[in-house]
Amino acid sequence: MKQTPKNLELSARIISRRSLVLGGVQLAFLGMLGLRMRQLQVEEAEQYRLLAEENRINMRLIPPARGVIFDRNGIPIAENAQNYRIVIVREDAGDVDEIVARLRALIDIDEVELERSLREMSRRSPFVPVTLADRLSWEDFSRVAVNAPALPGITPEVGLSRHYPMGEDFAHVVGYVGPVSDYDLSRIEDPDPLFQIPKFQIGKLGVEARDEEILRGKAGTRRIEVNAAGRVMRELGRDEGIPGADLQLTLDYRLQNFSKARLAGESAASVVMDVETGDILSICSSPSYDPNLFVRGISGPDYRALTENKYRPLADKTVQGTYPPGSTYKMIPALAALQDGKITPQETVWCPGYYQLGNRRFHCWKRGGHGHVNLNRSIVESCDVYYYDVAQRVGIDRISEVARDLGMGTRHELPMSGIAEGLAPTRQWKEVRRGEPWQQGDTLNSAIGQGFTLASPLQLAVMSARIASGRAVAPRLVKSVDGVEQAPPEAPPLSINPQFLALIRKAMHDTSNSRSGTAYRSRIVEVGMEMAGKTGTSQVRNITAAERARGVSSNADLPWERRDHALFVCFAPSDKPKYACALVVEHGGGGSAAAAPLARDILLFALYGEVPPLTAYPADQRERIGTLLSELDLMAPIVPGPGRSRA
Amino acid sequence: MSYLEYNVKTVPAGLRKILYINWPIVVLLTAIASIGFLMLTSVAGGNMSRWAEPQMERFVAGLVVMFIVAMVPIWFWRNVAGLAYGASLMLLVVVELFGDVGMGAQRWIDLGFIRLQPSELTKITLVMILAAYYDWLDVKKVSHPFWVAIPLLLILLPTALVLVQPDLGTAILLVAGGGIVMFVAGVSWWYFAVVVGAAVGLVSAVFSSRGTPWQLIKDYQFRRIDTFLDPSQDPLGAGYHITQSTIALGSGGWTGRGFMQGTQSRLNFLPEKHTDFIFTTLAEEFGFIGSISLLTLYGLVLFFCIVAALQNRDRFSSILILGIGAAFFLYFAVNMSMVMGLAPVVGVPLPLVSYGGSAMLVLLAAFGLVQSAHVHRPRQR
């Protein structure tokens, strides 16, 4: 509809008039808002300031008790200990220096810690309580409490603090808690109001960090009325919050303790797994550190000592560390070849000590060669040439496929930090990641667990457990949450013919039970408890032709960092497998000498549930092992008392 | 069609249009948003990255949108008004059916890069369609009952959709905003008297519906109204918001407690302190001077809008500018009344200051329309 000029004239008149009315109304409303502001902020300001300051209604958060972490027997691994501390509120204290001086006349306060508290105080608003002294003795605490009237702004508080009674044993797996840092806050999308509590502790590593949500619980609140001095006048309401849920792990505290003691002095890792349920009974990285140091806030020198140690105590070698698995990998190409019909168990390969591929020679660890080698001998005596040949027939992609079926090259989800994926290489992987085509030589190296192949001790344990049970068992670490038993993960049968698995198990049995086996010295003689295993020695350096001509230098002559890694995978009893174990000694030398004896002891401890009797060992070793076991630094078994175990 | 087309030659073209932007409004909006950045830093305890930085990014994005909208001729916007209105209605229906539920109400559509709140969009498209309608309608007929019923329907349709979400705050803003547009377009005073009467009736109906099976609003909305009427009856429960926010405001005094020194906003865990209740932090930390300054800035935006509307001789443009100015006014007026204890607590953010992306973006796009109307206004030859 077209507006006539007359209409437009009318329109302009109406709009002018009405917009002035509208403007007037809006102005009036603004004026009203302004007057209300004046009323609140100028005329009644005093009254409201009093309300805000002198009689303010405060909400204080009550931190929930963190869930306790138990081992599989209900023994606490991480618990909450009473912690006596002194907090100060700057605006209530008035002269802070004077109050601190008076306080120091009563108790010792660490100079460094005091410095830190004073700095924190100046950074925060005057009404935020700041911790002055932490972890006081009961005597100091009561001395302050008695003198409280002379110490305005000071409050003695009882809180809960995390404590790890087993110290070093569980440091890597359970991790530790620490005060919320600015970094934590920046990382978390919607911070829990609990984080405003000074020095509130959250999980930083391991189970503590990964299951933080389960363990933390929900904050309670306390509505209180406080007066100008900050004193609580009365409590108006209380909402208790929900304590964190308890976790029970699959770990066995005694086996864990024994593993740590047995690995002491080495840079090593061991994992023991139940082959049926996947329960991890011990997962131990050596050397370790005391997580309680981190809860308190570790000192500079202590921390430097940990980071500068060449055995890397802070690293968790069980899941974060990946190593070339060496000969412990050989069951994989063997199973791939059997399954694909590329070899028969009886078929032999001639080992002259090397394998010729074009103009390159791939050497067997035994210079003189093994002669005619069939499947069983190839594992028992760990012939490399046999696997060079087999790998050529099967191809790398198929080998890696079987490797993944057995748990290699995949991340096993456990509530631990920094779990490594390892690597079961394929042609495609190399083309994508390295931008180079796959070479036949790569296949040979990968088949004997060298080259690109990488596995963590956890993955090696999973592989052993899968070979032992014939099922795709998945590792698990959490047995129950808040008293509710968790179902073990599904373990469907492997897609490998059980007959072939039996052949491999037999060969692994022979490895440690026949005279020619590489692990014969580490056999178990107790009938019904025999161990089946496979040794591995993985190079961390290339052997040059010149070196080989001179004779490969022995490990003892090399600096520690260049020695070979020693590996051993095993399970027992070999006829009816119960537990599987994988063990890596970093730069330990040969797998049969450095890794197998340790794994045997740990596996025996798991089978017996205590220090194994000497009758399980070959007669000629009993005396030496008796001494060795008696010298281990073991903890006494804990008798669970009433109330100790809640899980 | 209005006479815009044959004056096109006098309208600036190309990038020269930037010179004709209503710069005072741009400066005022930026000043208001800057106050917002400061307060968002404060409520995050000095942490810029938590709220302030994302808000700055959105503000800059919003300014870009505003300039783009401003560069497009106003007659284009008039021509698509119907389309925009229809689209926002559809989005309201979609959000009702598929939207995410946030804060107990279905309000969002997640587009991946932005969480769109169709009810925000509707406030602007409603003003657009009404302005276009009155531009088209013979001025002499505006008070004819039939021609009054049509815009009423246009207002009530989205209002009903918003009410079922349920979002009482937006529903009130839609009705009030639409009513103001009808008012400036020249609808007879009598209608407004009748509507006010009806509103009183409706309110009493709402109250009498309480506890009956046909209860018209949700329980929490009733509690908010109760609280408004008598906050002292339950200072720690439902009245907590209002009691604490008035204490916060009052304790600011003349000059406030200083940046980041407010005790109320920090210690008492004022809920939604970075969104609907952000004004209390400003008032507590910068006192009467701070809050009256913000109020003045808002007032100046309104002033420049009215001046721009009076300068503009295109009917669509004038009504649009006044309507958008009114929507802006309603936003801050309702929010401030709420935190000062003059109105019940309804979820309305403080425009350009409260944390929130889609509200800010829509508001700046709306001011883009104001700018477009201003740039392309008919000029004397």
mmCIF file with all atom_site columns, C-alpha atoms in Angstrom, chain A residues 400-521:
data_model
loop_
_atom_site.group_PDB
_atom_site.id
_atom_site.type_symbol
_atom_site.label_atom_id
_atom_site.label_alt_id
_atom_site.label_comp_id
_atom_site.label_asym_id
_atom_site.label_entity_id
_atom_site.label_seq_id
_atom_site.pdbx_PDB_ins_code
_atom_site.Cartn_x
_atom_site.Cartn_y
_atom_site.Cartn_z
_atom_site.occupancy
_atom_site.B_iso_or_equiv
_atom_site.pdbx_formal_charge
_atom_site.auth_seq_id
_atom_site.auth_comp_id
_atom_site.auth_asym_id
_atom_site.auth_atom_id
_atom_site.pdbx_PDB_model_num
ATOM 1   C CA . SER A 1 400 ? 50.897 -56.739 13.355 1.00 0.00 ? 400 SER A CA 1
ATOM 2   C CA . GLU A 1 401 ? 47.264 -57.749 13.081 1.00 0.00 ? 401 GLU A CA 1
ATOM 3   C CA . VAL A 1 402 ? 47.919 -60.772 15.292 1.00 0.00 ? 402 VAL A CA 1
ATOM 4   C CA . ALA A 1 403 ? 49.999 -58.525 17.562 1.00 0.00 ? 403 ALA A CA 1
ATOM 5   C CA . ARG A 1 404 ? 47.030 -56.242 18.058 1.00 0.00 ? 404 ARG A CA 1
ATOM 6   C CA . ASP A 1 405 ? 44.803 -59.244 18.772 1.00 0.00 ? 405 ASP A CA 1
ATOM 7   C CA . LEU A 1 406 ? 47.231 -60.108 21.529 1.00 0.00 ? 406 LEU A CA 1
ATOM 8   C CA . GLY A 1 407 ? 47.113 -56.596 22.993 1.00 0.00 ? 407 GLY A CA 1
ATOM 9   C CA . MET A 1 408 ? 50.113 -54.921 21.352 1.00 0.00 ? 408 MET A CA 1
ATOM 10  C CA . GLY A 1 409 ? 49.935 -51.489 19.763 1.00 0.00 ? 409 GLY A CA 1
ATOM 11  C CA . THR A 1 410 ? 46.679 -50.618 21.520 1.00 0.00 ? 410 THR A CA 1
ATOM 12  C CA . ARG A 1 411 ? 46.035 -48.511 24.573 1.00 0.00 ? 411 ARG A CA 1
ATOM 13  C CA . HIS A 1 412 ? 44.668 -50.538 27.459 1.00 0.00 ? 412 HIS A CA 1
ATOM 14  C CA . GLU A 1 413 ? 42.320 -48.334 29.413 1.00 0.00 ? 413 GLU A CA 1
ATOM 15  C CA . LEU A 1 414 ? 43.346 -48.329 33.047 1.00 0.00 ? 414 LEU A CA 1
ATOM 16  C CA . PRO A 1 415 ? 42.932 -45.427 35.460 1.00 0.00 ? 415 PRO A CA 1
ATOM 17  C CA . MET A 1 416 ? 46.639 -44.626 35.296 1.00 0.00 ? 416 MET A CA 1
ATOM 18  C CA . SER A 1 417 ? 48.505 -41.658 33.890 1.00 0.00 ? 417 SER A CA 1
ATOM 19  C CA . GLY A 1 418 ? 50.204 -41.470 30.513 1.00 0.00 ? 418 GLY A CA 1
ATOM 20  C CA . ILE A 1 419 ? 49.387 -44.963 29.241 1.00 0.00 ? 419 ILE A CA 1
ATOM 21  C CA . ALA A 1 420 ? 51.463 -45.575 26.123 1.00 0.00 ? 420 ALA A CA 1
ATOM 22  C CA . GLU A 1 421 ? 50.039 -47.049 22.954 1.00 0.00 ? 421 GLU A CA 1
ATOM 23  C CA . GLY A 1 422 ? 53.169 -48.918 21.920 1.00 0.00 ? 422 GLY A CA 1
ATOM 24  C CA . LEU A 1 423 ? 53.531 -49.780 18.258 1.00 0.00 ? 423 LEU A CA 1
ATOM 25  C CA . ALA A 1 424 ? 52.784 -52.778 16.065 1.00 0.00 ? 424 ALA A CA 1
ATOM 26  C CA . PRO A 1 425 ? 54.037 -51.292 12.796 1.00 0.00 ? 425 PRO A CA 1
ATOM 27  C CA . THR A 1 426 ? 52.304 -51.671 9.426  1.00 0.00 ? 426 THR A CA 1
ATOM 28  C CA . ARG A 1 427 ? 53.201 -50.592 5.901  1.00 0.00 ? 427 ARG A CA 1
ATOM 29  C CA . GLN A 1 428 ? 50.635 -47.846 6.046  1.00 0.00 ? 428 GLN A CA 1
ATOM 30  C CA . TRP A 1 429 ? 51.959 -46.589 9.370  1.00 0.00 ? 429 TRP A CA 1
ATOM 31  C CA . LYS A 1 430 ? 55.440 -46.128 7.981  1.00 0.00 ? 430 LYS A CA 1
ATOM 32  C CA . GLU A 1 431 ? 54.205 -44.412 4.847  1.00 0.00 ? 431 GLU A CA 1
ATOM 33  C CA . VAL A 1 432 ? 52.021 -41.991 6.798  1.00 0.00 ? 432 VAL A CA 1
ATOM 34  C CA . ARG A 1 433 ? 54.290 -41.289 9.754  1.00 0.00 ? 433 ARG A CA 1
ATOM 35  C CA . ARG A 1 434 ? 57.714 -41.564 8.219  1.00 0.00 ? 434 ARG A CA 1
ATOM 36  C CA . GLY A 1 435 ? 56.860 -40.778 4.617  1.00 0.00 ? 435 GLY A CA 1
ATOM 37  C CA . GLU A 1 436 ? 58.989 -43.712 3.461  1.00 0.00 ? 436 GLU A CA 1
ATOM 38  C CA . PRO A 1 437 ? 57.954 -46.997 1.901  1.00 0.00 ? 437 PRO A CA 1
ATOM 39  C CA . TRP A 1 438 ? 58.184 -50.177 3.954  1.00 0.00 ? 438 TRP A CA 1
ATOM 40  C CA . GLN A 1 439 ? 61.355 -52.218 3.361  1.00 0.00 ? 439 GLN A CA 1
ATOM 41  C CA . GLN A 1 440 ? 61.680 -55.984 3.572  1.00 0.00 ? 440 GLN A CA 1
ATOM 42  C CA . GLY A 1 441 ? 64.416 -55.483 6.151  1.00 0.00 ? 441 GLY A CA 1
ATOM 43  C CA . ASP A 1 442 ? 61.881 -53.674 8.338  1.00 0.00 ? 442 ASP A CA 1
ATOM 44  C CA . THR A 1 443 ? 59.747 -56.816 8.311  1.00 0.00 ? 443 THR A CA 1
ATOM 45  C CA . LEU A 1 444 ? 62.672 -58.924 9.514  1.00 0.00 ? 444 LEU A CA 1
ATOM 46  C CA . ASN A 1 445 ? 63.584 -56.520 12.306 1.00 0.00 ? 445 ASN A CA 1
ATOM 47  C CA . SER A 1 446 ? 59.985 -56.108 13.431 1.00 0.00 ? 446 SER A CA 1
ATOM 48  C CA . ALA A 1 447 ? 59.425 -59.878 13.543 1.00 0.00 ? 447 ALA A CA 1
ATOM 49  C CA . ILE A 1 448 ? 62.093 -60.302 16.213 1.00 0.00 ? 448 ILE A CA 1
ATOM 50  C CA . GLY A 1 449 ? 60.699 -57.405 18.207 1.00 0.00 ? 449 GLY A CA 1
ATOM 51  C CA . GLN A 1 450 ? 63.267 -54.867 17.107 1.00 0.00 ? 450 GLN A CA 1
ATOM 52  C CA . GLY A 1 451 ? 63.075 -52.038 14.624 1.00 0.00 ? 451 GLY A CA 1
ATOM 53  C CA . PHE A 1 452 ? 59.868 -50.086 14.962 1.00 0.00 ? 452 PHE A CA 1
ATOM 54  C CA . THR A 1 453 ? 58.126 -52.508 17.304 1.00 0.00 ? 453 THR A CA 1
ATOM 55  C CA . LEU A 1 454 ? 57.490 -51.086 20.769 1.00 0.00 ? 454 LEU A CA 1
ATOM 56  C CA . ALA A 1 455 ? 55.610 -52.510 23.733 1.00 0.00 ? 455 ALA A CA 1
ATOM 57  C CA . SER A 1 456 ? 55.052 -51.522 27.334 1.00 0.00 ? 456 SER A CA 1
ATOM 58  C CA . PRO A 1 457 ? 55.446 -54.067 30.142 1.00 0.00 ? 457 PRO A CA 1
ATOM 59  C CA . LEU A 1 458 ? 51.672 -53.897 30.602 1.00 0.00 ? 458 LEU A CA 1
ATOM 60  C CA . GLN A 1 459 ? 51.149 -54.905 26.979 1.00 0.00 ? 459 GLN A CA 1
ATOM 61  C CA . LEU A 1 460 ? 53.637 -57.761 27.327 1.00 0.00 ? 460 LEU A CA 1
ATOM 62  C CA . ALA A 1 461 ? 51.728 -59.004 30.360 1.00 0.00 ? 461 ALA A CA 1
ATOM 63  C CA . VAL A 1 462 ? 48.449 -58.810 28.444 1.00 0.00 ? 462 VAL A CA 1
ATOM 64  C CA . MET A 1 463 ? 50.056 -60.764 25.580 1.00 0.00 ? 463 MET A CA 1
ATOM 65  C CA . SER A 1 464 ? 51.231 -63.495 27.946 1.00 0.00 ? 464 SER A CA 1
ATOM 66  C CA . ALA A 1 465 ? 47.846 -63.668 29.628 1.00 0.00 ? 465 ALA A CA 1
ATOM 67  C CA . ARG A 1 466 ? 46.097 -63.963 26.263 1.00 0.00 ? 466 ARG A CA 1
ATOM 68  C CA . ILE A 1 467 ? 48.423 -66.712 25.069 1.00 0.00 ? 467 ILE A CA 1
ATOM 69  C CA . ALA A 1 468 ? 47.954 -68.487 28.401 1.00 0.00 ? 468 ALA A CA 1
ATOM 70  C CA . SER A 1 469 ? 44.148 -68.284 28.511 1.00 0.00 ? 469 SER A CA 1
ATOM 71  C CA . GLY A 1 470 ? 43.325 -68.235 24.791 1.00 0.00 ? 470 GLY A CA 1
ATOM 72  C CA . ARG A 1 471 ? 40.962 -65.367 25.508 1.00 0.00 ? 471 ARG A CA 1
ATOM 73  C CA . ALA A 1 472 ? 41.204 -61.662 24.833 1.00 0.00 ? 472 ALA A CA 1
ATOM 74  C CA . VAL A 1 473 ? 41.459 -60.790 28.529 1.00 0.00 ? 473 VAL A CA 1
ATOM 75  C CA . ALA A 1 474 ? 41.608 -57.053 29.203 1.00 0.00 ? 474 ALA A CA 1
ATOM 76  C CA . PRO A 1 475 ? 43.542 -55.745 32.178 1.00 0.00 ? 475 PRO A CA 1
ATOM 77  C CA . ARG A 1 476 ? 41.567 -54.140 34.973 1.00 0.00 ? 476 ARG A CA 1
ATOM 78  C CA . LEU A 1 477 ? 42.581 -52.258 38.048 1.00 0.00 ? 477 LEU A CA 1
ATOM 79  C CA . VAL A 1 478 ? 39.363 -51.373 39.832 1.00 0.00 ? 478 VAL A CA 1
ATOM 80  C CA . LYS A 1 479 ? 37.701 -54.228 41.651 1.00 0.00 ? 479 LYS A CA 1
ATOM 81  C CA . SER A 1 480 ? 34.873 -52.372 43.324 1.00 0.00 ? 480 SER A CA 1
ATOM 82  C CA . VAL A 1 481 ? 33.569 -48.826 43.579 1.00 0.00 ? 481 VAL A CA 1
ATOM 83  C CA . ASP A 1 482 ? 31.849 -47.785 46.790 1.00 0.00 ? 482 ASP A CA 1
ATOM 84  C CA . GLY A 1 483 ? 31.516 -51.432 47.747 1.00 0.00 ? 483 GLY A CA 1
ATOM 85  C CA . VAL A 1 484 ? 29.904 -52.377 44.441 1.00 0.00 ? 484 VAL A CA 1
ATOM 86  C CA . GLU A 1 485 ? 31.828 -55.148 42.753 1.00 0.00 ? 485 GLU A CA 1
ATOM 87  C CA . GLN A 1 486 ? 32.705 -54.298 39.152 1.00 0.00 ? 486 GLN A CA 1
ATOM 88  C CA . ALA A 1 487 ? 32.199 -57.019 36.569 1.00 0.00 ? 487 ALA A CA 1
ATOM 89  C CA . PRO A 1 488 ? 35.445 -58.045 34.876 1.00 0.00 ? 488 PRO A CA 1
ATOM 90  C CA . PRO A 1 489 ? 35.563 -56.940 31.233 1.00 0.00 ? 489 PRO A CA 1
ATOM 91  C CA . GLU A 1 490 ? 34.412 -59.392 28.555 1.00 0.00 ? 490 GLU A CA 1
ATOM 92  C CA . ALA A 1 491 ? 37.088 -61.789 27.405 1.00 0.00 ? 491 ALA A CA 1
ATOM 93  C CA . PRO A 1 492 ? 35.958 -63.353 24.114 1.00 0.00 ? 492 PRO A CA 1
ATOM 94  C CA . PRO A 1 493 ? 38.044 -66.267 22.726 1.00 0.00 ? 493 PRO A CA 1
ATOM 95  C CA . LEU A 1 494 ? 40.934 -65.223 20.490 1.00 0.00 ? 494 LEU A CA 1
ATOM 96  C CA . SER A 1 495 ? 40.518 -65.661 16.736 1.00 0.00 ? 495 SER A CA 1
ATOM 97  C CA . ILE A 1 496 ? 43.474 -68.054 16.738 1.00 0.00 ? 496 ILE A CA 1
ATOM 98  C CA . ASN A 1 497 ? 43.108 -71.812 16.551 1.00 0.00 ? 497 ASN A CA 1
ATOM 99  C CA . PRO A 1 498 ? 43.448 -73.137 20.159 1.00 0.00 ? 498 PRO A CA 1
ATOM 100 C CA . GLN A 1 499 ? 45.652 -75.976 18.880 1.00 0.00 ? 499 GLN A CA 1
ATOM 101 C CA . PHE A 1 500 ? 48.287 -73.504 17.748 1.00 0.00 ? 500 PHE A CA 1
ATOM 102 C CA . LEU A 1 501 ? 48.112 -71.659 21.059 1.00 0.00 ? 501 LEU A CA 1
ATOM 103 C CA . ALA A 1 502 ? 48.706 -74.986 22.808 1.00 0.00 ? 502 ALA A CA 1
ATOM 104 C CA . LEU A 1 503 ? 51.821 -75.535 20.658 1.00 0.00 ? 503 LEU A CA 1
ATOM 105 C CA . ILE A 1 504 ? 53.164 -72.139 21.628 1.00 0.00 ? 504 ILE A CA 1
ATOM 106 C CA . ARG A 1 505 ? 52.409 -72.765 25.310 1.00 0.00 ? 505 ARG A CA 1
ATOM 107 C CA . LYS A 1 506 ? 54.273 -76.058 25.058 1.00 0.00 ? 506 LYS A CA 1
ATOM 108 C CA . ALA A 1 507 ? 57.267 -74.303 23.486 1.00 0.00 ? 507 ALA A CA 1
ATOM 109 C CA . MET A 1 508 ? 57.221 -71.665 26.231 1.00 0.00 ? 508 MET A CA 1
ATOM 110 C CA . HIS A 1 509 ? 57.039 -74.444 28.803 1.00 0.00 ? 509 HIS A CA 1
ATOM 111 C CA . ASP A 1 510 ? 60.095 -76.064 27.234 1.00 0.00 ? 510 ASP A CA 1
ATOM 112 C CA . THR A 1 511 ? 61.941 -72.756 27.182 1.00 0.00 ? 511 THR A CA 1
ATOM 113 C CA . SER A 1 512 ? 62.235 -72.859 30.942 1.00 0.00 ? 512 SER A CA 1
ATOM 114 C CA . ASN A 1 513 ? 62.023 -76.608 31.488 1.00 0.00 ? 513 ASN A CA 1
ATOM 115 C CA . SER A 1 514 ? 64.240 -78.249 28.863 1.00 0.00 ? 514 SER A CA 1
ATOM 116 C CA . ARG A 1 515 ? 67.994 -78.178 29.109 1.00 0.00 ? 515 ARG A CA 1
ATOM 117 C CA . SER A 1 516 ? 68.468 -76.312 25.867 1.00 0.00 ? 516 SER A CA 1
ATOM 118 C CA . GLY A 1 517 ? 65.914 -73.643 26.809 1.00 0.00 ? 517 GLY A CA 1
ATOM 119 C CA . THR A 1 518 ? 67.063 -70.046 27.218 1.00 0.00 ? 518 THR A CA 1
ATOM 120 C CA . ALA A 1 519 ? 65.337 -69.812 30.599 1.00 0.00 ? 519 ALA A CA 1
ATOM 121 C CA . TYR A 1 520 ? 66.273 -73.255 31.912 1.00 0.00 ? 520 TYR A CA 1
ATOM 122 C CA . ARG A 1 521 ? 68.147 -71.785 34.852 1.00 0.00 ? 521 ARG A CA 1
#
